[in-house]
Amino acid sequence: MRVGDLSQDGLRARLESGLILEAGPFRTRIVSHAPEVLAGLSLLYTDFPVHESGFCDFHVRVDRVSGFRRYVQPQITFRLDGTEPFKPLPANHAFASLEWGLNWCIAGHAHHYLMLHAAVLERNGRAVILPGDPGAGKSTLTAALSLSGFRLLSDELALIDRDDGHLVPLARPVSLKNRSIEIVRDFSTKAVVGDAARDTHKGTVAHLKPTADSVARMHEKALPGAIVFPRWKANAEACLRPRPKADTFMHAANHAFNYSVLGRLGYDLNANLVEACACHDFEYGDLADAVRVFEALLP
């Protein structure tokens, strides 16, 4: 059964008792009475499997706080196993809080993978990894590629399998911020974007629905093919430039969530990943031009 197979009342009932959602290699039991969570899941998680019972990696709850703040400037909290790792947020940030919280759960606990802060997409069996500093245009580019025939593996967390070094899919909604929301909507009529959460610590945030193909292939790993560091610049011509592998290795190590936790294994996985990939810097000013460059990169 998928989320889209449930009626609104059925999905609401599941959320109130505990919706078991499968995304990539993880199952999460989600409890929430927040209408924003219901709306976000029903729009953006339509194609994701749900389960009646079974083991869950994470047990989370997103609900309004009790007391005064339940009625005046209402707030919500994100809980993992009954603990509150974050301060309460405005109630209209509920779905964004769920997405951020799930990223935090995985980054802090899934040490059976090497985890890098990067987007991952696949074409013709090979993956391109997109690290990116805030404001570099990583998520905007990720969204455009996923709407242009590239399979989305992840927007935020690159998962490297410790047994074979392959990239493990974790296709979930792509987080778009501020101007990127309208840029992606204008780029493709296929873009399905959820309601915006305004005045967050990242500005205005909305999420792009992953393609049905990306979700259907959530257990199909990909071989590493390229590591590309994107940088958006107004009116810039789309251009790839080689990046030294030593520099790429250090950046990946410094931006891994658990490189030091894995010790020697983390070093070996990172080194093998970089060795297997072509490494580039990429500057672009137009999404259509950027897509053509990536199609040539992964023919």
Short mmCIF file of C-alpha atoms in Angstrom, two decimals:
data_model
loop_
_atom_site.label_atom_id
_atom_site.label_comp_id
_atom_site.label_asym_id
_atom_site.label_seq_id
_atom_site.Cartn_x
_atom_site.Cartn_y
_atom_site.Cartn_z
CA MET A 1 0.00 0.00 0.00
CA ARG A 2 1.11 3.55 -0.76
CA VAL A 3 0.29 6.85 0.90
CA GLY A 4 -1.76 7.77 -2.17
CA ASP A 5 -3.97 4.72 -1.71
CA LEU A 6 -5.29 6.10 1.58
CA SER A 7 -8.19 8.52 1.80
CA GLN A 8 -7.65 11.76 3.70
CA ASP A 9 -9.54 10.32 6.65
CA GLY A 10 -7.56 7.08 6.39
CA LEU A 11 -4.25 8.92 6.32
CA ARG A 12 -5.32 11.11 9.23
CA ALA A 13 -6.26 8.04 11.27
CA ARG A 14 -2.92 6.40 10.48
CA LEU A 15 -1.02 9.52 11.51
CA GLU A 16 -2.89 9.80 14.79
CA SER A 17 -2.06 6.20 15.71
CA GLY A 18 1.29 5.93 13.94
CA LEU A 19 1.94 5.90 10.18
CA ILE A 20 4.77 3.54 9.21
CA LEU A 21 6.41 5.16 6.19
CA GLU A 22 9.17 3.58 4.09
CA ALA A 23 11.74 5.87 2.43
CA GLY A 24 14.87 4.27 1.02
CA PRO A 25 16.46 1.90 3.55
CA PHE A 26 14.55 3.40 6.51
CA ARG A 27 11.13 2.93 8.03
CA THR A 28 9.77 5.65 10.29
CA ARG A 29 6.70 5.59 12.52
CA ILE A 30 5.20 9.09 12.39
CA VAL A 31 2.58 10.33 14.85
CA SER A 32 1.03 13.74 14.22
CA HIS A 33 -2.23 15.65 14.59
CA ALA A 34 -0.86 18.67 12.71
CA PRO A 35 -2.83 19.51 9.54
CA GLU A 36 0.38 20.72 7.88
CA VAL A 37 1.93 17.25 8.24
CA LEU A 38 -1.20 15.61 6.84
CA ALA A 39 -1.21 18.00 3.86
CA GLY A 40 2.50 17.59 3.17
CA LEU A 41 2.44 13.81 3.28
CA SER A 42 -0.72 13.51 1.17
CA LEU A 43 0.77 15.75 -1.57
CA LEU A 44 4.48 14.93 -1.57
CA TYR A 45 4.64 11.30 -0.35
CA THR A 46 1.88 9.89 -2.59
CA ASP A 47 4.10 7.16 -4.07
CA PHE A 48 5.79 6.01 -0.85
CA PRO A 49 4.98 2.62 0.71
CA VAL A 50 3.23 2.40 4.07
CA HIS A 51 3.13 -0.66 6.33
CA GLU A 52 0.70 -2.04 8.88
CA SER A 53 3.35 -3.14 11.38
CA GLY A 54 6.96 -4.19 11.75
CA PHE A 55 10.32 -2.85 12.86
CA CYS A 56 10.88 0.91 12.53
CA ASP A 57 14.24 2.67 12.54
CA PHE A 58 12.78 5.86 14.02
CA HIS A 59 9.71 6.71 16.11
CA VAL A 60 8.90 10.40 15.71
CA ARG A 61 6.09 12.73 16.69
CA VAL A 62 5.28 16.21 15.39
CA ASP A 63 2.51 17.90 17.36
CA ARG A 64 1.49 21.18 18.91
CA VAL A 65 2.77 22.02 22.34
CA SER A 66 0.34 21.98 25.24
CA GLY A 67 -0.70 24.90 27.40
CA PHE A 68 -0.78 28.58 26.46
CA ARG A 69 1.21 28.13 23.24
CA ARG A 70 -1.38 25.72 21.89
CA TYR A 71 -3.75 28.64 21.30
CA VAL A 72 -1.72 31.88 21.18
CA GLN A 73 0.98 31.93 18.51
CA PRO A 74 0.81 28.10 18.46
CA GLN A 75 4.00 26.10 18.32
CA ILE A 76 4.96 22.52 17.43
CA THR A 77 7.66 20.20 18.65
CA PHE A 78 9.55 17.38 16.98
CA ARG A 79 10.13 14.34 19.19
CA LEU A 80 12.30 11.27 18.66
CA ASP A 81 11.56 8.40 21.04
CA GLY A 82 9.84 10.84 23.37
CA THR A 83 12.76 13.30 23.55
CA GLU A 84 12.75 16.83 22.14
CA PRO A 85 16.09 17.52 20.43
CA PHE A 86 15.01 20.95 19.12
CA LYS A 87 13.27 24.02 20.44
CA PRO A 88 9.59 24.45 19.51
CA LEU A 89 8.84 26.09 16.16
CA PRO A 90 5.81 27.99 14.86
CA ALA A 91 2.95 25.61 14.09
CA ASN A 92 2.99 26.35 10.36
CA HIS A 93 6.54 24.93 10.21
CA ALA A 94 5.26 21.46 11.12
CA PHE A 95 5.96 19.71 7.81
CA ALA A 96 9.34 21.41 7.40
CA SER A 97 10.15 20.35 10.97
CA LEU A 98 9.32 16.75 10.07
CA GLU A 99 11.67 16.87 7.08
CA TRP A 100 14.49 18.50 9.03
CA GLY A 101 13.95 16.11 11.90
CA LEU A 102 14.13 13.02 9.67
CA ASN A 103 17.40 14.30 8.19
CA TRP A 104 18.73 14.76 11.72
CA CYS A 105 17.65 11.25 12.73
CA ILE A 106 19.45 9.64 9.81
CA ALA A 107 22.58 11.79 10.04
CA GLY A 108 22.93 11.05 13.74
CA HIS A 109 22.24 7.33 13.75
CA ALA A 110 22.78 5.59 10.38
CA HIS A 111 26.45 4.79 10.87
CA HIS A 112 26.25 1.65 8.77
CA TYR A 113 26.77 4.11 5.87
CA LEU A 114 29.32 6.82 5.21
CA MET A 115 27.11 9.92 5.06
CA LEU A 116 28.06 13.05 3.16
CA HIS A 117 26.18 16.34 3.06
CA ALA A 118 25.38 16.24 -0.65
CA ALA A 119 22.64 15.63 -3.18
CA VAL A 120 22.82 12.53 -5.40
CA LEU A 121 21.24 11.84 -8.79
CA GLU A 122 21.62 8.96 -11.24
CA ARG A 123 21.52 8.55 -15.00
CA ASN A 124 22.23 5.36 -16.92
CA GLY A 125 23.38 3.55 -13.79
CA ARG A 126 25.95 6.09 -12.62
CA ALA A 127 25.54 8.65 -9.86
CA VAL A 128 26.61 12.26 -9.67
CA ILE A 129 27.20 13.64 -6.18
CA LEU A 130 26.55 17.34 -5.60
CA PRO A 131 28.09 18.80 -2.44
CA GLY A 132 27.17 22.41 -1.94
CA ASP A 133 27.59 25.27 0.48
CA PRO A 134 24.48 27.26 1.45
CA GLY A 135 23.42 29.52 -1.41
CA ALA A 136 25.41 27.62 -4.03
CA GLY A 137 22.31 26.46 -5.88
CA LYS A 138 22.64 22.75 -5.08
CA SER A 139 18.99 22.06 -4.35
CA THR A 140 17.78 24.17 -7.28
CA LEU A 141 20.04 22.22 -9.63
CA THR A 142 19.00 18.93 -8.00
CA ALA A 143 15.35 19.78 -8.57
CA ALA A 144 15.93 20.70 -12.22
CA LEU A 145 17.87 17.50 -12.92
CA SER A 146 15.26 15.33 -11.19
CA LEU A 147 12.56 16.95 -13.36
CA SER A 148 14.64 16.30 -16.50
CA GLY A 149 14.98 12.53 -16.39
CA PHE A 150 17.67 12.06 -13.73
CA ARG A 151 16.71 9.73 -10.89
CA LEU A 152 16.78 11.41 -7.48
CA LEU A 153 18.66 9.46 -4.85
CA SER A 154 18.84 12.23 -2.26
CA ASP A 155 18.73 15.98 -1.78
CA GLU A 156 20.69 16.23 1.48
CA LEU A 157 22.33 12.93 2.45
CA ALA A 158 24.63 10.90 0.23
CA LEU A 159 24.68 7.37 1.66
CA ILE A 160 27.70 5.23 0.71
CA ASP A 161 27.29 1.51 1.31
CA ARG A 162 30.15 0.28 3.47
CA ASP A 163 30.12 -3.15 1.78
CA ASP A 164 30.41 -2.19 -1.90
CA GLY A 165 30.89 1.60 -2.04
CA HIS A 166 27.70 2.13 -4.05
CA LEU A 167 25.29 5.05 -3.53
CA VAL A 168 22.12 4.09 -1.63
CA PRO A 169 18.87 5.84 -2.60
CA LEU A 170 17.03 8.03 -0.10
CA ALA A 171 14.56 9.79 -2.39
CA ARG A 172 12.52 12.26 -0.32
CA PRO A 173 11.16 15.72 -1.14
CA VAL A 174 13.73 18.29 -2.29
CA SER A 175 14.00 21.31 0.00
CA LEU A 176 13.74 24.60 -1.92
CA LYS A 177 14.39 27.98 -0.40
CA ASN A 178 13.30 31.52 -1.20
CA ARG A 179 13.63 32.39 -4.92
CA SER A 180 14.38 28.78 -5.83
CA ILE A 181 10.74 27.87 -5.19
CA GLU A 182 9.43 29.98 -8.08
CA ILE A 183 12.47 29.24 -10.27
CA VAL A 184 11.73 25.51 -10.09
CA ARG A 185 7.99 26.03 -10.63
CA ASP A 186 8.79 28.08 -13.75
CA PHE A 187 11.35 25.54 -14.96
CA SER A 188 8.94 22.63 -15.32
CA THR A 189 5.19 22.15 -15.42
CA LYS A 190 5.82 18.74 -13.81
CA ALA A 191 7.00 20.35 -10.57
CA VAL A 192 4.71 19.60 -7.61
CA VAL A 193 5.64 21.90 -4.73
CA GLY A 194 4.07 21.86 -1.29
CA ASP A 195 2.96 24.76 0.88
CA ALA A 196 5.66 27.20 1.90
CA ALA A 197 6.83 27.60 5.50
CA ARG A 198 7.72 31.26 5.91
CA ASP A 199 10.12 33.00 8.28
CA THR A 200 12.10 29.85 9.10
CA HIS A 201 15.79 30.03 10.00
CA LYS A 202 16.41 29.37 6.27
CA GLY A 203 13.88 31.90 5.02
CA THR A 204 10.87 30.65 3.07
CA VAL A 205 11.03 26.87 2.56
CA ALA A 206 8.92 24.57 0.38
CA HIS A 207 9.44 21.01 -0.81
CA LEU A 208 9.37 19.44 -4.28
CA LYS A 209 7.72 16.06 -4.73
CA PRO A 210 10.16 13.36 -5.91
CA THR A 211 9.28 11.68 -9.18
CA ALA A 212 7.37 8.40 -9.10
CA ASP A 213 10.29 6.64 -10.79
CA SER A 214 12.72 7.82 -8.10
CA VAL A 215 10.45 6.45 -5.37
CA ALA A 216 9.72 3.18 -7.19
CA ARG A 217 13.47 2.53 -7.50
CA MET A 218 14.28 3.42 -3.88
CA HIS A 219 16.16 0.15 -3.36
CA GLU A 220 18.22 0.32 -6.57
CA LYS A 221 21.75 1.47 -5.77
CA ALA A 222 24.00 3.33 -8.22
CA LEU A 223 27.68 3.26 -9.05
CA PRO A 224 29.65 6.44 -8.30
CA GLY A 225 30.40 8.40 -11.46
CA ALA A 226 31.18 12.05 -10.69
CA ILE A 227 31.48 14.54 -7.85
CA VAL A 228 30.49 18.04 -8.95
CA PHE A 229 30.61 21.19 -6.81
CA PRO A 230 27.90 23.52 -8.20
CA ARG A 231 27.89 27.28 -7.92
CA TRP A 232 25.16 29.47 -9.35
CA LYS A 233 26.24 32.84 -10.77
CA ALA A 234 23.98 35.26 -12.58
CA ASN A 235 24.43 35.14 -16.37
CA ALA A 236 27.29 32.63 -16.10
CA GLU A 237 27.82 30.14 -18.92
CA ALA A 238 27.45 26.54 -17.78
CA CYS A 239 31.00 25.27 -17.43
CA LEU A 240 32.73 22.27 -15.82
CA ARG A 241 36.30 22.62 -14.59
CA PRO A 242 38.45 19.79 -13.21
CA ARG A 243 38.87 19.82 -9.42
CA PRO A 244 41.88 18.12 -7.77
CA LYS A 245 40.99 14.79 -6.20
CA ALA A 246 42.97 15.58 -3.05
CA ASP A 247 40.91 18.73 -2.51
CA THR A 248 37.70 16.78 -3.24
CA PHE A 249 38.70 14.14 -0.68
CA MET A 250 39.29 16.75 2.02
CA HIS A 251 36.01 18.54 1.32
CA ALA A 252 34.08 15.27 1.45
CA ALA A 253 35.78 14.26 4.71
CA ASN A 254 35.11 17.64 6.30
CA HIS A 255 31.45 17.59 5.24
CA ALA A 256 30.72 13.98 6.18
CA PHE A 257 28.40 13.46 9.13
CA ASN A 258 30.26 10.42 10.46
CA TYR A 259 33.69 10.29 8.85
CA SER A 260 35.48 10.25 12.20
CA VAL A 261 32.97 7.83 13.72
CA LEU A 262 33.83 5.22 11.09
CA GLY A 263 37.58 5.67 11.54
CA ARG A 264 39.72 3.80 9.02
CA LEU A 265 36.62 2.53 7.23
CA GLY A 266 35.47 6.13 6.70
CA TYR A 267 38.85 6.99 5.20
CA ASP A 268 38.78 3.99 2.87
CA LEU A 269 35.19 4.57 1.73
CA ASN A 270 35.87 8.24 1.04
CA ALA A 271 39.12 7.52 -0.77
CA ASN A 272 37.53 4.84 -2.94
CA LEU A 273 34.60 7.10 -3.74
CA VAL A 274 36.81 9.97 -4.89
CA GLU A 275 39.07 7.64 -6.86
CA ALA A 276 36.06 6.22 -8.73
CA CYS A 277 34.70 9.65 -9.68
CA ALA A 278 35.52 12.42 -12.10
CA CYS A 279 35.76 15.57 -9.95
CA HIS A 280 34.65 19.00 -11.16
CA ASP A 281 33.69 22.51 -10.16
CA PHE A 282 30.59 23.70 -12.00
CA GLU A 283 29.39 27.25 -12.54
CA TYR A 284 26.03 27.95 -14.12
CA GLY A 285 23.50 30.70 -14.59
CA ASP A 286 20.74 28.89 -16.48
CA LEU A 287 19.09 25.62 -15.47
CA ALA A 288 18.40 24.38 -19.00
CA ASP A 289 22.07 24.83 -19.93
CA ALA A 290 23.09 23.08 -16.71
CA VAL A 291 20.91 20.07 -17.51
CA ARG A 292 22.54 19.72 -20.95
CA VAL A 293 26.01 19.71 -19.37
CA PHE A 294 25.01 16.96 -16.94
CA GLU A 295 23.46 14.89 -19.71
CA ALA A 296 26.82 14.98 -21.47
CA LEU A 297 28.65 14.20 -18.21
CA LEU A 298 26.58 11.02 -17.70
CA PRO A 299 25.72 9.98 -21.27
#
